[in-house]
Short mmCIF file of C-alpha atoms in Angstrom, two decimals:
data_model
loop_
_atom_site.label_atom_id
_atom_site.label_comp_id
_atom_site.label_asym_id
_atom_site.label_seq_id
_atom_site.Cartn_x
_atom_site.Cartn_y
_atom_site.Cartn_z
CA UNK A 123 0.26 0.34 -0.69
CA UNK A 124 1.37 3.71 -0.96
CA UNK A 125 2.38 6.29 1.77
CA UNK A 126 1.51 9.76 1.17
CA UNK A 127 4.63 11.83 0.84
CA UNK A 128 5.38 12.87 3.94
CA UNK A 129 5.78 17.01 3.54
CA UNK A 130 9.07 17.54 6.10
CA UNK A 131 10.84 15.52 3.11
CA UNK A 132 13.43 17.55 0.98
CA UNK A 133 12.51 17.82 -2.75
CA UNK A 134 9.12 16.56 -1.63
CA UNK A 135 5.65 18.81 -2.39
CA UNK A 136 5.30 22.63 -0.80
CA UNK A 137 1.91 21.70 1.73
CA UNK A 138 -0.28 24.95 1.03
CA UNK A 139 -0.38 26.58 4.46
CA UNK A 140 -1.66 30.17 5.38
CA UNK A 141 1.34 32.83 6.16
CA UNK A 142 2.09 35.52 8.70
CA UNK A 143 4.60 37.93 8.04
CA UNK A 144 6.59 39.94 11.62
CA UNK A 145 7.13 43.32 10.16
CA UNK A 146 9.32 44.85 12.46
CA UNK A 147 13.06 45.22 13.65
CA UNK A 148 15.45 44.19 16.21
CA UNK A 149 13.02 42.33 18.51
CA UNK A 150 11.15 40.37 15.35
CA UNK A 151 14.71 39.67 13.97
CA UNK A 152 15.88 38.18 17.45
CA UNK A 153 18.85 40.39 17.82
CA UNK A 154 21.67 38.28 20.27
CA UNK A 155 19.91 35.17 19.18
CA UNK A 156 20.50 32.15 17.72
CA UNK A 157 18.28 31.85 14.76
CA UNK A 158 16.02 28.80 16.71
CA UNK A 159 14.96 31.72 19.08
CA UNK A 160 13.83 34.32 16.97
CA UNK A 161 10.53 34.84 17.57
CA UNK A 162 9.29 34.05 14.18
CA UNK A 163 10.98 30.83 15.46
CA UNK A 164 8.79 29.60 18.46
CA UNK A 165 5.94 31.64 17.32
CA UNK A 166 5.91 29.47 14.69
CA UNK A 167 6.62 26.96 17.52
CA UNK A 168 3.57 27.76 19.48
CA UNK A 169 1.17 27.87 16.49
CA UNK A 170 1.88 24.39 16.11
CA UNK A 171 0.88 23.17 19.52
CA UNK A 172 -2.26 25.69 19.45
CA UNK A 173 -2.19 23.33 16.85
CA UNK A 174 -2.60 25.85 14.18
CA UNK A 175 -0.42 25.41 10.75
CA UNK A 176 1.21 28.16 9.03
CA UNK A 177 3.95 29.35 8.19
CA UNK A 178 5.81 32.85 10.11
CA UNK A 179 7.90 34.26 7.76
CA UNK A 180 10.50 37.26 9.45
CA UNK A 181 10.31 40.73 8.52
CA UNK A 182 12.43 42.20 10.84
CA UNK A 183 15.07 45.13 10.37
CA UNK A 184 17.39 46.00 13.53
CA UNK A 185 17.19 49.52 13.76
CA UNK A 186 14.38 49.98 12.05
CA UNK A 187 12.08 53.09 12.84
CA UNK A 188 8.63 53.38 11.69
CA UNK A 189 10.36 55.39 8.73
CA UNK A 190 12.33 52.44 7.87
CA UNK A 191 9.44 50.55 7.77
CA UNK A 192 7.34 52.45 5.27
CA UNK A 193 9.72 52.65 3.06
CA UNK A 194 10.34 48.86 2.15
CA UNK A 195 6.67 48.09 2.93
CA UNK A 196 6.79 46.48 -0.09
CA UNK A 197 9.11 44.38 -0.87
CA UNK A 198 9.13 43.37 2.85
CA UNK A 199 6.01 41.47 3.30
CA UNK A 200 5.55 39.03 0.54
CA UNK A 201 1.45 39.21 -1.68
CA UNK A 202 1.29 35.81 -0.58
CA UNK A 203 0.90 37.07 3.24
CA UNK A 204 -3.22 36.24 4.81
CA UNK A 205 -1.96 38.15 7.92
CA UNK A 206 0.76 41.03 8.63
CA UNK A 207 1.71 41.47 12.37
CA UNK A 208 3.13 44.84 12.80
CA UNK A 209 5.54 45.32 15.31
CA UNK A 210 7.67 49.07 15.08
CA UNK A 211 8.19 51.94 17.18
CA UNK A 212 10.82 50.44 19.90
CA UNK A 213 13.16 51.99 17.60
CA UNK A 214 11.34 54.98 17.98
CA UNK A 215 10.87 55.28 21.14
CA UNK A 216 14.82 55.59 21.15
CA UNK A 217 15.59 58.07 19.40
CA UNK A 218 12.66 60.20 20.76
CA UNK A 219 11.00 60.35 17.79
CA UNK A 220 8.01 62.60 17.99
CA UNK A 221 4.46 59.97 17.87
CA UNK A 222 3.46 62.97 15.01
CA UNK A 223 5.62 61.05 13.33
CA UNK A 224 5.54 57.56 14.23
CA UNK A 225 1.64 57.65 13.28
CA UNK A 226 1.65 59.32 10.08
CA UNK A 227 4.68 56.05 9.00
CA UNK A 228 2.47 54.10 10.41
CA UNK A 229 -0.67 55.18 8.59
CA UNK A 230 1.10 55.67 5.58
CA UNK A 231 2.75 51.38 6.31
CA UNK A 232 -1.72 50.06 7.53
CA UNK A 233 -2.76 52.24 4.07
CA UNK A 234 0.38 49.94 1.73
CA UNK A 235 -1.61 47.13 3.39
CA UNK A 236 -4.67 47.63 2.90
CA UNK A 237 -4.77 48.54 -1.04
CA UNK A 238 -3.06 45.39 -0.97
CA UNK A 239 -5.67 43.74 1.31
CA UNK A 240 -3.32 42.31 3.25
CA UNK A 241 -4.64 42.16 7.05
CA UNK A 242 -3.08 43.29 9.51
CA UNK A 243 -2.42 43.03 13.51
CA UNK A 244 -1.06 46.48 15.09
CA UNK A 245 2.33 45.04 17.67
CA UNK A 246 1.53 47.93 20.59
CA UNK A 247 4.70 49.27 21.87
CA UNK A 248 4.36 51.59 25.86
CA UNK A 249 6.91 53.82 26.63
CA UNK A 250 7.92 54.81 30.52
CA UNK A 251 5.51 56.61 32.89
CA UNK A 252 8.65 58.55 33.62
CA UNK A 253 8.14 59.96 30.42
CA UNK A 254 5.93 61.95 30.92
CA UNK A 255 3.54 63.41 28.89
CA UNK A 256 5.27 62.01 25.61
CA UNK A 257 4.51 58.26 27.31
CA UNK A 258 0.92 59.29 26.95
CA UNK A 259 1.01 60.66 22.89
CA UNK A 260 2.90 57.56 22.42
CA UNK A 261 1.11 54.88 23.62
CA UNK A 262 -2.07 56.69 22.48
CA UNK A 263 -0.34 55.57 18.76
CA UNK A 264 -1.62 52.23 19.24
CA UNK A 265 -4.28 52.64 20.19
CA UNK A 266 -5.43 54.78 18.45
CA UNK A 267 -4.71 53.16 14.87
CA UNK A 268 -5.76 50.10 16.21
CA UNK A 269 -9.09 51.52 17.04
CA UNK A 270 -9.85 54.18 14.43
CA UNK A 271 -8.74 51.22 11.59
CA UNK A 272 -11.22 48.45 13.23
CA UNK A 273 -6.85 46.58 13.75
CA UNK A 274 -6.73 43.79 15.22
CA UNK A 275 -4.07 44.26 18.34
CA UNK A 276 -2.51 43.45 20.81
CA UNK A 277 -1.31 46.15 22.85
CA UNK A 278 2.72 45.31 24.50
CA UNK A 279 4.89 43.66 21.93
CA UNK A 280 6.85 42.91 25.16
CA UNK A 281 3.79 42.70 27.80
CA UNK A 282 4.80 40.33 30.67
CA UNK A 283 8.82 40.84 29.76
CA UNK A 284 10.01 43.93 29.84
CA UNK A 285 11.81 45.42 32.35
CA UNK A 286 12.73 42.14 33.74
CA UNK A 287 16.51 41.58 34.00
CA UNK A 288 15.55 37.69 34.51
CA UNK A 289 13.61 37.84 30.57
CA UNK A 290 16.24 40.20 29.67
CA UNK A 291 19.41 40.20 27.47
CA UNK A 292 22.77 41.98 29.22
CA UNK A 293 21.45 45.44 27.47
CA UNK A 294 18.39 45.61 28.67
CA UNK A 295 16.14 46.39 25.78
CA UNK A 296 16.60 42.80 23.70
CA UNK A 297 14.76 39.81 24.95
CA UNK A 298 16.76 36.58 25.60
CA UNK A 299 14.84 32.97 24.95
CA UNK A 300 12.29 32.55 27.42
CA UNK A 301 11.88 35.85 27.26
CA UNK A 302 11.27 35.36 23.28
CA UNK A 303 9.34 32.15 24.59
CA UNK A 304 7.47 34.52 26.47
CA UNK A 305 6.50 37.01 23.73
CA UNK A 306 5.62 34.31 21.30
CA UNK A 307 2.83 32.21 24.00
CA UNK A 308 1.31 35.72 24.00
CA UNK A 309 1.16 36.51 21.11
CA UNK A 310 0.00 33.32 19.72
CA UNK A 311 -3.84 33.04 20.43
CA UNK A 312 -3.81 36.81 19.20
CA UNK A 313 -2.34 35.35 14.81
CA UNK A 314 -4.96 31.99 15.53
CA UNK A 315 -8.00 35.09 16.13
CA UNK A 316 -6.63 37.10 13.72
CA UNK A 317 -6.69 34.73 10.83
CA UNK A 318 -9.50 33.27 11.92
CA UNK A 319 -11.48 36.25 11.43
CA UNK A 320 -9.36 37.07 7.79
CA UNK A 321 -9.88 33.79 6.74
CA UNK A 322 -11.89 33.60 3.26
CA UNK A 323 -15.31 32.10 3.36
#
């Protein structure tokens, strides 16, 4: 009796899978980590553990700001993307970029994806409360964009990880392998919900 081909075997036909693209910065690029511990890999594993067969594609570039993401969104996010997780803003914060400028960049980026009919899950960032008014304006950008555009929203990409020395590398900014695992576990159910809403009828 013939057996079905192993889809993981070399030269086997590619199984049709939905594609999630992570458009972001060093957090999504896996800065300081072996590739097996980068967020795209760990998120794909977390999705698989939840019974969802999805390919997670990395489109993270270390150092990218919202302006950098806007400049490359058209070629970094491929047309077969079923959901784009937009995870930018951390470097805008570190560079003190005005929240109004970040809002304009992200709005234009979201317009580009909407014009291509690519659904978005917006992953927010948060500024330290000690930043005062800047923090309020910065945080509001993500909330306002998600609400006004009715986007799927993950309010804080680093939820449960930020400022915890046990979960970050020595620089105190980039998550270590355990930190990435926590991010992936938090993000995965939201990705599944977003994919369900974006599924064709």
